[in-house]
Coordinates of C-alpha atoms and ligand atoms in Angstrom, one line a residue:
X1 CA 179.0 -45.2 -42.6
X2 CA 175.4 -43.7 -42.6
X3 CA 174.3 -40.6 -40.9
X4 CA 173.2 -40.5 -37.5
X5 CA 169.9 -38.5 -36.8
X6 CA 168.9 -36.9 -33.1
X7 CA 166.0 -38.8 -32.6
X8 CA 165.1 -41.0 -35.4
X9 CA 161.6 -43.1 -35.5
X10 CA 162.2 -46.4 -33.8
X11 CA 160.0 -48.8 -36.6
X12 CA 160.1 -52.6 -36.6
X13 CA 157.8 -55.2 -37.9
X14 CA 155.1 -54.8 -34.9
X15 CA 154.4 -51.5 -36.4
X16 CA 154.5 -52.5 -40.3
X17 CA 151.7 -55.6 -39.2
X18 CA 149.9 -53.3 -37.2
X19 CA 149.6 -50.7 -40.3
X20 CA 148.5 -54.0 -42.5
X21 CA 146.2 -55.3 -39.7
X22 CA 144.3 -51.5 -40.3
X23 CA 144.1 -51.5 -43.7
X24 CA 143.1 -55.4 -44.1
X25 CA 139.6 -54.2 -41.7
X26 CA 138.5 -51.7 -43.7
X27 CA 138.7 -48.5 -41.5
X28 CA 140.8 -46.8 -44.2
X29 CA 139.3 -43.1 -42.3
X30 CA 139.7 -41.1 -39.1
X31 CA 138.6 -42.7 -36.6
X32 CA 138.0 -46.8 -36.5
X33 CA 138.5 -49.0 -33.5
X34 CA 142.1 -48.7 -33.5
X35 CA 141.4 -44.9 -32.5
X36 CA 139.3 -46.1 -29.6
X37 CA 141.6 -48.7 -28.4
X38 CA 144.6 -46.3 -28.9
X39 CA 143.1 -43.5 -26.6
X40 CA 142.2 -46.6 -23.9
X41 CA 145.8 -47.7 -23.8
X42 CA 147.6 -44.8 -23.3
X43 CA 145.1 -43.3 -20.9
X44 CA 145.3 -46.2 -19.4
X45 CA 149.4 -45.8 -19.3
X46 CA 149.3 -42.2 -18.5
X47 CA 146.9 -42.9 -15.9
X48 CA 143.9 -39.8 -16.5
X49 CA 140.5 -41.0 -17.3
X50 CA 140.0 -39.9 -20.7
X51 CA 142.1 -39.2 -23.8
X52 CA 141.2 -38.3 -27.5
X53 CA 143.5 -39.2 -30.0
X54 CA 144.3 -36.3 -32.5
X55 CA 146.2 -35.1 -36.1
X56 CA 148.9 -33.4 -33.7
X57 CA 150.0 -32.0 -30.2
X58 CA 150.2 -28.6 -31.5
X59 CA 146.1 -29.7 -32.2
X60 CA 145.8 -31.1 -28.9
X61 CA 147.0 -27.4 -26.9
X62 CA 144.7 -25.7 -29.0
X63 CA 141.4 -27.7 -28.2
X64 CA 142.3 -27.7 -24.8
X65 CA 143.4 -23.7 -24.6
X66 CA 139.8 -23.0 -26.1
X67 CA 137.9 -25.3 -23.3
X68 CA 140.0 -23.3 -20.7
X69 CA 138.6 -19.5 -22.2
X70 CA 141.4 -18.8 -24.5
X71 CA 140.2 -15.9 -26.3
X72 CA 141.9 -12.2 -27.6
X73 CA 142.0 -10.4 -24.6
X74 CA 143.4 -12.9 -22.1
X75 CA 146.9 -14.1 -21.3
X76 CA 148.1 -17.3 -21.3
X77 CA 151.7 -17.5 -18.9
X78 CA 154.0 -20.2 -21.0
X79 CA 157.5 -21.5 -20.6
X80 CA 159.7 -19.6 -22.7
X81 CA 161.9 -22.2 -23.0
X82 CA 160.5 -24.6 -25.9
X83 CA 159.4 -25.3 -29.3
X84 CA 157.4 -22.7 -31.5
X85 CA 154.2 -24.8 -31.3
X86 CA 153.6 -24.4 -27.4
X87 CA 153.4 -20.4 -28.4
X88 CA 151.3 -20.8 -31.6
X89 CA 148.5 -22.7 -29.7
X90 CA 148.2 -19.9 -27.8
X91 CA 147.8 -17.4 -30.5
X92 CA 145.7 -19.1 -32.6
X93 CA 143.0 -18.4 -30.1
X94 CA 143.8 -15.1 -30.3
X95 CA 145.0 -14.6 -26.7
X96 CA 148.3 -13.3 -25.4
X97 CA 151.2 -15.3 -25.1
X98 CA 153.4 -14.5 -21.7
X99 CA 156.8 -16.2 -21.6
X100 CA 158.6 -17.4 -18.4
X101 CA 162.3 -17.6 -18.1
X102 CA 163.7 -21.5 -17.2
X103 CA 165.6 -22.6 -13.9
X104 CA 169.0 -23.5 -14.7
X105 CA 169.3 -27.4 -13.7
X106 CA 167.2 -28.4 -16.7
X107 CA 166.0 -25.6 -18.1
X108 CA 162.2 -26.3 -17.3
X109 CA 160.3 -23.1 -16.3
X110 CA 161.4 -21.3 -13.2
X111 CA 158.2 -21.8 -10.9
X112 CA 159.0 -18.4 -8.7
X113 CA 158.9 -16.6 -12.0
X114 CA 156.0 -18.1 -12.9
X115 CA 153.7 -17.4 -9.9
X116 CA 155.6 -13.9 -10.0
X117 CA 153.7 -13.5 -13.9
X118 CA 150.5 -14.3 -12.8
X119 CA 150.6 -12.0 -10.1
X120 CA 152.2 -9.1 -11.9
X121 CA 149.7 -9.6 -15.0
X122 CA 146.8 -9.7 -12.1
X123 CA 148.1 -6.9 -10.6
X124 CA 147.8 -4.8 -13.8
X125 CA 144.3 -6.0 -14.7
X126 CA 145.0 -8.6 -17.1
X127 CA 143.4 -11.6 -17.1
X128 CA 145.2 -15.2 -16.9
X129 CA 143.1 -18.5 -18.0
X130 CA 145.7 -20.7 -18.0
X131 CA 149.3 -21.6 -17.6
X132 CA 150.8 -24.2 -19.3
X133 CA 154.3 -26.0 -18.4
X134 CA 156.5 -27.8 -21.2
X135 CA 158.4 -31.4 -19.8
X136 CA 161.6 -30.2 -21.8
X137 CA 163.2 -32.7 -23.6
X138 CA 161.4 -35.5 -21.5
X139 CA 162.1 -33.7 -18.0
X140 CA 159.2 -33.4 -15.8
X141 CA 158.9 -29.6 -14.4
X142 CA 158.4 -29.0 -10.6
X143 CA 155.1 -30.1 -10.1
X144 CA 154.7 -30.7 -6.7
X145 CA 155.5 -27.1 -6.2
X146 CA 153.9 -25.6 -9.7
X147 CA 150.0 -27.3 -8.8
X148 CA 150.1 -25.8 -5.5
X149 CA 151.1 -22.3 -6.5
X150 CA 148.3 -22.3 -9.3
X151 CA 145.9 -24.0 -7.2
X152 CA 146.5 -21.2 -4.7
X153 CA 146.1 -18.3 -7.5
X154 CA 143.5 -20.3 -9.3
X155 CA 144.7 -20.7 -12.3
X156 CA 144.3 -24.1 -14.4
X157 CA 147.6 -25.7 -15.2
X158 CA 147.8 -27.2 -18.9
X159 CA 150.9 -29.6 -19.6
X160 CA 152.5 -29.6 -22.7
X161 CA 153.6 -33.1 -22.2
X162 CA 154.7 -33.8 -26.0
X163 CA 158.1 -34.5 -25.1
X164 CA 157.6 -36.2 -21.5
X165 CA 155.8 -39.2 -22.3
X166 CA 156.9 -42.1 -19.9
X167 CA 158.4 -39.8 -17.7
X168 CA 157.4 -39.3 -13.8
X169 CA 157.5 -36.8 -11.1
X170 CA 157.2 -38.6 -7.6
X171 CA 155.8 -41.4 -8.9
X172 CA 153.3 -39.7 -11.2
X173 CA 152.9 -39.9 -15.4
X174 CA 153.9 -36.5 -17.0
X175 CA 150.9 -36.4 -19.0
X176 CA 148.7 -36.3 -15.5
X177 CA 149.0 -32.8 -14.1
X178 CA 146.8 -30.3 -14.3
X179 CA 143.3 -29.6 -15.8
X180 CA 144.6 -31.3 -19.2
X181 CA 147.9 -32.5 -20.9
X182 CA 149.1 -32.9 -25.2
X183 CA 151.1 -35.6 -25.7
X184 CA 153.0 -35.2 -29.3
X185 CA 153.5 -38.2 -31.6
X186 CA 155.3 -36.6 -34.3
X187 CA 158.3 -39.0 -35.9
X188 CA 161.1 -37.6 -33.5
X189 CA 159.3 -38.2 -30.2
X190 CA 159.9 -40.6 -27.7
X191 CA 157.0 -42.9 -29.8
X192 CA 155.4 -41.3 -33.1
X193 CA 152.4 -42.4 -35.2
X194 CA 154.3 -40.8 -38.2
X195 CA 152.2 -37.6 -37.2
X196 CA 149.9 -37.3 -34.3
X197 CA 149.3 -36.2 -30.8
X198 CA 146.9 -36.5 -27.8
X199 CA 144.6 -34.7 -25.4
X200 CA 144.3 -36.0 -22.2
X201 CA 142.4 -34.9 -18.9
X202 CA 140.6 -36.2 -15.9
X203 CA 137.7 -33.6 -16.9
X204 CA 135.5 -35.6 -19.3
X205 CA 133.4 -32.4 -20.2
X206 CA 136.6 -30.8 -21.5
X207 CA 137.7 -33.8 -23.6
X208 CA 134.0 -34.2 -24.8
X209 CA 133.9 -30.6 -25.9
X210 CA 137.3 -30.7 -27.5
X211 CA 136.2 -34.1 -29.5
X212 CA 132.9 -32.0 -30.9
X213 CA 135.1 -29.2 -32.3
X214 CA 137.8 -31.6 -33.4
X215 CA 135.2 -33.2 -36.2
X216 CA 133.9 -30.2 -37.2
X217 CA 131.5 -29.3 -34.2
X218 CA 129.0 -31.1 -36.0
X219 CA 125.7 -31.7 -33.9
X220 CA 124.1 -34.9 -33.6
X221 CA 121.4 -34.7 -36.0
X222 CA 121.4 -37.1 -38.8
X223 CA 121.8 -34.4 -41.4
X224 CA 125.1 -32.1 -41.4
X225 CA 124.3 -29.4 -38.6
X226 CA 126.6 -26.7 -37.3
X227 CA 126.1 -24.0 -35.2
X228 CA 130.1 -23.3 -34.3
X229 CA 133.1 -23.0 -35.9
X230 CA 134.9 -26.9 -35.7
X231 CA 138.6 -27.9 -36.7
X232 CA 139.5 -31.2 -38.8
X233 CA 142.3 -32.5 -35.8
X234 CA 141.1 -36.3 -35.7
X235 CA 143.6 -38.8 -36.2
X236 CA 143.5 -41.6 -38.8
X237 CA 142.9 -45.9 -38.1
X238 CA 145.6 -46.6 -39.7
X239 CA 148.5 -44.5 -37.9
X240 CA 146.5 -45.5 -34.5
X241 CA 147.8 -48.6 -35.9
X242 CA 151.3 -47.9 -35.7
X243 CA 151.1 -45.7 -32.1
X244 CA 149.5 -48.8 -30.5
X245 CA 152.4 -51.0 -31.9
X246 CA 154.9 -48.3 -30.7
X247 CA 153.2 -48.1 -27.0
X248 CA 153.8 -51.6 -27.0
X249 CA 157.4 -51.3 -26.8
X250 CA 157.7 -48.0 -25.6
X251 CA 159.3 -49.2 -22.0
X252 CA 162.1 -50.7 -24.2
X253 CA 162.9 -47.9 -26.3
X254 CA 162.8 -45.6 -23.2
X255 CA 165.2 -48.0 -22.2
X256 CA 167.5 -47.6 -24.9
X257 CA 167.3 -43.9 -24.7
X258 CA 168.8 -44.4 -20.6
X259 CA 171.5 -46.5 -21.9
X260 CA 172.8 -43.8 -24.3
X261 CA 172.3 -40.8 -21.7
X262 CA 174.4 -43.4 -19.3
X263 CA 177.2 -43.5 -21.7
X264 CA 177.3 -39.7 -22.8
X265 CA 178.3 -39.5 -19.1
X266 CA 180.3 -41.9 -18.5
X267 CA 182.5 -40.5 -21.6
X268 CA 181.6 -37.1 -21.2
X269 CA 181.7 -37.1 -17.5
X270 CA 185.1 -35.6 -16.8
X271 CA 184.8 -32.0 -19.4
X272 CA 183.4 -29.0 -18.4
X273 CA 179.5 -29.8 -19.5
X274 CA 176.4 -29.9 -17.8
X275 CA 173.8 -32.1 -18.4
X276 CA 170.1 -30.9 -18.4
X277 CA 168.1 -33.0 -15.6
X278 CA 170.3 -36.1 -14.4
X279 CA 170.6 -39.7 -15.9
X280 CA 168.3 -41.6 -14.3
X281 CA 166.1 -40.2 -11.4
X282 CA 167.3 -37.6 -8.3
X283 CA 164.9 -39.5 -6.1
X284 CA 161.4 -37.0 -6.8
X285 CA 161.7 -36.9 -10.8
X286 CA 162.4 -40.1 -14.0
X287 CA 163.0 -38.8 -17.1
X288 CA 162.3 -40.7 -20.3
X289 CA 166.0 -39.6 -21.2
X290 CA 163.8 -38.2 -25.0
X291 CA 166.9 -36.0 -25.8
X292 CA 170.2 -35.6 -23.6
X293 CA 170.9 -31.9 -23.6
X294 CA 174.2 -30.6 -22.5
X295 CA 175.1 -26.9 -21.5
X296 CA 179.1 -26.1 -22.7
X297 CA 180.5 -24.9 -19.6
X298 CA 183.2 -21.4 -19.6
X299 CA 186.3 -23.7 -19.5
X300 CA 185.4 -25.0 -23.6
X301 CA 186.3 -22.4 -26.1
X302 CA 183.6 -23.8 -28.6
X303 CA 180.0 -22.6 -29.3
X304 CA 177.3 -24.8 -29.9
X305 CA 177.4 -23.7 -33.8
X306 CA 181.5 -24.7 -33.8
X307 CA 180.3 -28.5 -32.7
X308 CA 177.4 -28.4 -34.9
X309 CA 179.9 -27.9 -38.0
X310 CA 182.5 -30.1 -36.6
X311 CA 179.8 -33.1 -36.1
X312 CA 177.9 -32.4 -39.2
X313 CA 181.8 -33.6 -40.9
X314 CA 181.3 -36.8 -39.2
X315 CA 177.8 -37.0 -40.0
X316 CA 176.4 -36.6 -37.0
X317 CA 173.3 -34.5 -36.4
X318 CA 173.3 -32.4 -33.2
X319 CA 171.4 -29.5 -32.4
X320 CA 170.7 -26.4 -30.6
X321 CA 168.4 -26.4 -27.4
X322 CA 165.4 -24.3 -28.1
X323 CA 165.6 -20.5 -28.8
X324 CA 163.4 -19.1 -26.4
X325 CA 160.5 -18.1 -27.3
X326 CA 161.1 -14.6 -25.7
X327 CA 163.4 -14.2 -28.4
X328 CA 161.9 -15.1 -31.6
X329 CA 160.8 -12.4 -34.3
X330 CA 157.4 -13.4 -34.5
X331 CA 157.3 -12.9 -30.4
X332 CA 158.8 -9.7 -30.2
X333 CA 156.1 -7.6 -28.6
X334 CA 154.8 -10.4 -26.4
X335 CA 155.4 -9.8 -22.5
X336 CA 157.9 -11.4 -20.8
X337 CA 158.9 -11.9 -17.3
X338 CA 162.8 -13.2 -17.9
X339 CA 166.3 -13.5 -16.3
X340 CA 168.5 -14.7 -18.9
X341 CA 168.6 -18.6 -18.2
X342 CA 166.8 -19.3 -20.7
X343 CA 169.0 -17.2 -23.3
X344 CA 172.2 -18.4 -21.8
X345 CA 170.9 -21.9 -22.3
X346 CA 170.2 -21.4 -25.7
X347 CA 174.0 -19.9 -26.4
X348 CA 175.8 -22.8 -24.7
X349 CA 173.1 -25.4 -25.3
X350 CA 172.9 -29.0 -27.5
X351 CA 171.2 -31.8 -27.8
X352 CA 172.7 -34.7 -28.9
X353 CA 171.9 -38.2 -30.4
X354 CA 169.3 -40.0 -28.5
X355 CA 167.5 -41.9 -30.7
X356 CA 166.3 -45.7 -29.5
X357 CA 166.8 -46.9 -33.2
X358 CA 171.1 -46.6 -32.9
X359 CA 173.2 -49.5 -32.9
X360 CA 175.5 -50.4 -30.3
X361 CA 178.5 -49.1 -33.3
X362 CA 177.1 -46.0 -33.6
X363 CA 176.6 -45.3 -30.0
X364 CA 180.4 -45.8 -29.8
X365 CA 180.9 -43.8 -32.6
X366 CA 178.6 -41.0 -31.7
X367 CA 179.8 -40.4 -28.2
X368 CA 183.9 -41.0 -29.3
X369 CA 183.1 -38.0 -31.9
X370 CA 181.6 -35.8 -29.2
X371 CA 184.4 -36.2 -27.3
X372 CA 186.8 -35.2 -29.7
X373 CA 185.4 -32.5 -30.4
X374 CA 184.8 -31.1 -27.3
X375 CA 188.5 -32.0 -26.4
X376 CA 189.6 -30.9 -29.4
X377 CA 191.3 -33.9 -30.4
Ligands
PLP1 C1 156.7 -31.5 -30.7 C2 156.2 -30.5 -29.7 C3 154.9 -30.0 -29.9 C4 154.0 -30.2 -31.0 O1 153.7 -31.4 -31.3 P1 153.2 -31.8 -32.8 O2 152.6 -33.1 -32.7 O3 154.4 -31.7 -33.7 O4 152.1 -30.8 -33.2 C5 154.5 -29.1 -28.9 N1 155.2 -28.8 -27.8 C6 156.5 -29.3 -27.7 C7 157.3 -28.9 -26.5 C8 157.0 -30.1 -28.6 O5 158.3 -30.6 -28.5

């Protein structure tokens, strides 16, 4: 019996042709036409006008953070609630990270306590450029209720979409709200390019502007000419390639990823856990099902680290949900405006096995073993 991984790339032979099909035309580089026709397609999917392909998500926040007047000074409201690289972003511009406590049915950013930073942060005489959301493990926020309380404050809504790709809020692409949106392709994501992420926005002066400074700001003069500092955040032909490959059968391995949230509860449906988001869709939101997350409820007398150990002997990765950011190290002077959901998540929080790439066996052994441990069996 081999391991089973959370979220393991999903690789078949479109994507090994598609890396031969690069190589065999030459564009061994950054950039190359399967760059251009990568950024088409999934704008095209996502549904925003323009999209520029880049080295990373993390890569993709930052560009986009600078465009909206990032800067040392500044605050930047953020759900507390996900991985480090929504926070880094931030503070690589220099500006000041300001984390937002969740809502408990999924664990995405409580939008009250979001329009209550802004205001508070206002209030004081800070300045807010931007606000930027996080589709937790492939769970669109509130949006209908999040654009209308920024529109009304005037603040520009950026979407850290890395995990939400596919997903939908009232018929809508995560990956479409707000000034501008990072998708993430890193190898565990709902579709990877090995390493890799995307900037995408309706504003093509943003996207342009983030495209100068992500090949070196170099000006168009035929000699090399700078007259800014640029990044080197371009993605390469070749693993365009394999994200063009993996778009292509992206519906079927969201699929796959339904299936196994289905049959967590269906087997898990009767113990004391709650599921982040639902299974399918509660009529205004479709997940892409990237992770299923469950919170241990009072009744099991286990902590996440006890079924970490005990599925780890039947090796089976599962992990924590996300420490908040609120409570990292690195964070610890940064403002806050919390209520505990977040942290309470975090202490009773998992993710489990989601991966598109499991076999029908290991689905059956994967959510038999969560059960007996859970039950204690
Ligand atoms: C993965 C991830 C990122 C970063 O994406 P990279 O492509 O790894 O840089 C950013 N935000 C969230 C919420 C993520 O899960």
């Amino acid at each position: 019996m081999s391991r089973i991984f959370m979220s393991k790339a999903d690789i078949s032979d479109a994507e090994e042709e598609a890396v031969s099909r690069a190589i065999r035309s030459g564009w061994v580089a950054p950039l190359g036409p399967e760059v251009d026709a990568f950024e088409v397609e999934i704008a095209e999917r996502v549904g925003v006008a323009k999209a520029l392909a880049l080295s990373s998500g993390t890569a993709a926040l930052h560009l986009a953070l600078l465009h909206l007047g990032a800067r040392p000074g500044v605050a930047v409201v953020v759900s507390s609630m996900t991985f480090a690289a929504s926070a880094n972003a931030i503070a690589y511009t220099g500006a000041d990270p300001v984390f937002v406590d969740s809502r408990d049915s999924d664990g995405n950013v409580s939008p009250d306590l979001l329009f209550e930073s802004i205001d508070t942060l206002r209030a004081g005489g800070t300045e807010v450029i931007g606000a930027m959301t996080v589709d937790l493990i492939g769970r669109p926020c509130d949006y209908s209720v999040i654009e209308a309380g920024l529109e009304e404050r005037g603040v520009p809504l950026l979407e850290d979409a890395a995990e939400g790709l596919g997903a939908y809020h009232r018929g809508k692409a995560v990956g479409s709200f707000g000034r501008a949106a990072a998708l993430s392709f890193n190898g565990n994501k709902i579709m990877t390019t090995s390493g890799g992420g995307m900037l995408l926005s309706n504003d093509e002066e943003l996207v342009d502007r983030a495209r100068y400074l992500s090949t070196q700001a170099r000006q168009p003069v035929s000699w090399y000419e700078h007259t800014e500092i640029g990044y080197n955040y371009r993605l390469s032909n070749i693993l365009a390639a394999i994200g063009r490959a993996q778009l292509s059968r992206l519906d079927g391995m969201i699929a796959r990823r339904r299936e196994l949230r289905r049959r967590y509860m269906e087997v898990l449906g009767d113990l004391d856990v709650h599921f982040l988001g639902t299974a399918d869709t509660d009529g205004d939101d479709v997940e892409n099902c990237w992770l299923t997350g469950i919170v241990l409820g009072d009744s099991i007398d286990l902590t996440p680290d006890d079924v970490q150990v005990e599925m780890n002997a039947r090796d089976i990765e599962v992990r924590h949900l996300w420490k908040p950011m609120h409570l990292q190290p690195v964070f610890a002077n940064a403002r806050r405006f919390v209520d505990g959901t977040s942290e309470r998540l975090f202490r009773r929080g998992l993710t489990l096995p989601s991966g598109s790439e499991i076999s029908d066996a290991d689905v059956e052994r994967v959510v038999g073993a969560i059960h007996d441990v859970l039950t204690g069996a």
